[in-house]
């Protein structure tokens, strides 16, 4: 349940982060939620408040404009993975042609694609980790940093 998720993951993560940053337990944190009813029950929102966790609920059909990771990470990640797949697929076709074979559908069995996809995911993760400004810019672009500075 969402209550368990908050109790077992969100609250301990925020407590550990506060500790690592030398912040008091009273330091506010921020959680951004969409309007999914299971996340926005009175019990969940009260539990967040009890742990000094502020929340913002993104209205329906607005996550692509108001959710920081949608703005800064998800689209570049999808674009990266799409580009990797298209390059790999094109290489498979070119390889068939260069070997004088009649072009056949590319073997898309999970046993073939899964290890390649895992490599792409690691490369994408490394790329994002090396550019923390991408995440910061997501919060700037949706206006959260300006709001918090008030």
Short mmCIF file of C-alpha atoms in Angstrom, two decimals:
data_model
loop_
_atom_site.label_atom_id
_atom_site.label_comp_id
_atom_site.label_asym_id
_atom_site.label_seq_id
_atom_site.Cartn_x
_atom_site.Cartn_y
_atom_site.Cartn_z
CA UNK A 1 0.00 0.00 0.00
CA UNK A 2 1.01 3.63 -0.31
CA UNK A 3 1.11 3.94 3.49
CA UNK A 4 3.70 1.15 3.61
CA UNK A 5 5.62 2.76 0.75
CA UNK A 6 5.79 6.05 2.64
CA UNK A 7 6.69 4.36 5.96
CA UNK A 8 9.26 1.93 4.58
CA UNK A 9 10.86 3.91 1.75
CA UNK A 10 10.10 7.61 1.59
CA UNK A 11 10.39 8.50 5.29
CA UNK A 12 13.60 6.49 5.94
CA UNK A 13 15.18 7.89 2.77
CA UNK A 14 14.38 11.47 3.76
CA UNK A 15 15.56 10.87 7.35
CA UNK A 16 18.86 9.45 6.07
CA UNK A 17 19.27 12.33 3.62
CA UNK A 18 18.66 14.89 6.36
CA UNK A 19 21.22 13.11 8.56
CA UNK A 20 23.81 12.97 5.76
CA UNK A 21 23.33 16.67 5.06
CA UNK A 22 23.47 17.60 8.74
CA UNK A 23 19.90 18.90 8.70
CA UNK A 24 17.50 18.75 11.64
CA UNK A 25 14.56 16.35 11.58
CA UNK A 26 12.33 19.42 11.37
CA UNK A 27 13.79 20.36 7.97
CA UNK A 28 11.00 20.21 5.38
CA UNK A 29 11.31 17.90 2.41
CA UNK A 30 9.24 17.85 -0.77
CA UNK A 31 7.42 14.99 -2.48
CA UNK A 32 5.77 15.50 -5.86
CA UNK A 33 2.77 13.29 -6.53
CA UNK A 34 0.37 12.91 -9.40
CA UNK A 35 -3.36 12.78 -8.71
CA UNK A 36 -3.52 8.99 -8.43
CA UNK A 37 -6.10 8.48 -5.67
CA UNK A 38 -4.01 5.86 -3.83
CA UNK A 39 -1.22 8.41 -3.34
CA UNK A 40 -3.40 11.27 -2.23
CA UNK A 41 -5.55 9.77 0.48
CA UNK A 42 -6.02 11.71 3.69
CA UNK A 43 -3.98 9.09 5.57
CA UNK A 44 -1.03 9.30 3.16
CA UNK A 45 -0.97 13.10 3.12
CA UNK A 46 -1.19 13.21 6.94
CA UNK A 47 1.69 10.75 7.24
CA UNK A 48 3.80 12.96 5.00
CA UNK A 49 2.95 16.06 7.03
CA UNK A 50 3.75 14.25 10.31
CA UNK A 51 7.26 13.65 8.97
CA UNK A 52 7.81 17.25 7.80
CA UNK A 53 7.36 16.25 4.19
CA UNK A 54 5.53 18.79 2.08
CA UNK A 55 3.71 17.55 -0.99
CA UNK A 56 2.69 18.94 -4.32
CA UNK A 57 -0.02 17.26 -6.34
CA UNK A 58 0.44 17.64 -10.09
CA UNK A 59 -2.91 18.08 -11.85
CA UNK A 60 -4.01 15.56 -14.49
CA UNK A 61 -2.39 15.85 -17.92
CA UNK A 62 0.30 18.21 -16.63
CA UNK A 63 3.16 15.88 -15.68
CA UNK A 64 4.99 16.58 -18.93
CA UNK A 65 5.14 20.27 -17.91
CA UNK A 66 5.19 20.19 -14.10
CA UNK A 67 6.97 16.99 -13.02
CA UNK A 68 10.72 17.79 -12.84
CA UNK A 69 11.96 14.35 -13.90
CA UNK A 70 9.51 14.18 -16.80
CA UNK A 71 10.89 17.50 -18.01
CA UNK A 72 14.59 16.85 -17.45
CA UNK A 73 15.23 13.09 -17.43
CA UNK A 74 12.42 10.98 -18.89
CA UNK A 75 12.32 12.58 -22.34
CA UNK A 76 16.12 12.55 -22.84
CA UNK A 77 16.21 8.96 -21.52
CA UNK A 78 13.50 7.83 -23.94
CA UNK A 79 15.21 9.66 -26.79
CA UNK A 80 18.54 8.03 -25.91
CA UNK A 81 17.07 4.53 -25.76
CA UNK A 82 15.13 5.05 -29.00
CA UNK A 83 18.31 6.23 -30.75
CA UNK A 84 20.27 3.24 -29.43
CA UNK A 85 17.60 0.81 -30.60
CA UNK A 86 17.29 2.39 -34.03
CA UNK A 87 21.06 2.33 -34.52
CA UNK A 88 21.27 -1.29 -33.42
CA UNK A 89 18.36 -2.30 -35.66
CA UNK A 90 19.87 -0.48 -38.66
CA UNK A 91 23.21 -2.22 -38.02
CA UNK A 92 21.45 -5.59 -38.12
CA UNK A 93 19.90 -4.80 -41.53
CA UNK A 94 23.17 -3.41 -42.92
CA UNK A 95 25.01 -6.49 -41.69
CA UNK A 96 22.57 -8.77 -43.54
CA UNK A 97 22.96 -6.75 -46.74
CA UNK A 98 26.76 -6.62 -46.47
CA UNK A 99 26.86 -10.39 -46.05
CA UNK A 100 24.84 -10.82 -49.24
CA UNK A 101 21.83 -12.15 -47.37
CA UNK A 102 18.24 -11.46 -48.22
CA UNK A 103 17.03 -8.98 -45.62
CA UNK A 104 14.99 -10.80 -43.00
CA UNK A 105 13.17 -9.46 -39.95
CA UNK A 106 15.62 -8.76 -37.15
CA UNK A 107 15.66 -11.34 -34.36
CA UNK A 108 13.86 -9.58 -31.54
CA UNK A 109 13.68 -12.43 -29.03
CA UNK A 110 14.06 -11.31 -25.46
CA UNK A 111 17.19 -13.44 -25.10
CA UNK A 112 18.80 -11.30 -27.83
CA UNK A 113 17.48 -7.85 -26.95
CA UNK A 114 17.55 -7.98 -23.14
CA UNK A 115 21.36 -7.97 -22.68
CA UNK A 116 21.75 -5.23 -25.27
CA UNK A 117 19.01 -3.16 -23.62
CA UNK A 118 20.71 -3.60 -20.25
CA UNK A 119 23.92 -2.11 -21.69
CA UNK A 120 21.95 0.85 -23.03
CA UNK A 121 20.33 1.39 -19.63
CA UNK A 122 23.74 1.39 -17.91
CA UNK A 123 25.10 3.85 -20.48
CA UNK A 124 22.07 6.08 -19.99
CA UNK A 125 22.44 5.94 -16.20
CA UNK A 126 26.13 6.83 -16.44
CA UNK A 127 25.28 9.76 -18.73
CA UNK A 128 22.67 11.12 -16.31
CA UNK A 129 24.92 10.60 -13.26
CA UNK A 130 27.67 12.59 -14.96
CA UNK A 131 25.29 15.52 -15.49
CA UNK A 132 23.52 16.36 -12.19
CA UNK A 133 22.59 19.71 -13.66
CA UNK A 134 19.98 17.88 -15.74
CA UNK A 135 18.01 17.13 -12.60
CA UNK A 136 18.53 20.60 -11.13
CA UNK A 137 17.36 22.15 -14.40
CA UNK A 138 14.20 20.05 -14.27
CA UNK A 139 13.30 21.67 -10.94
CA UNK A 140 14.18 25.11 -12.34
CA UNK A 141 12.20 24.60 -15.54
CA UNK A 142 8.98 23.70 -13.72
CA UNK A 143 9.38 26.60 -11.28
CA UNK A 144 9.91 24.61 -8.08
CA UNK A 145 13.27 26.18 -7.20
CA UNK A 146 11.89 29.71 -7.63
CA UNK A 147 8.89 28.79 -5.47
CA UNK A 148 11.11 27.34 -2.72
CA UNK A 149 13.26 30.51 -2.65
CA UNK A 150 10.27 32.62 -1.57
#
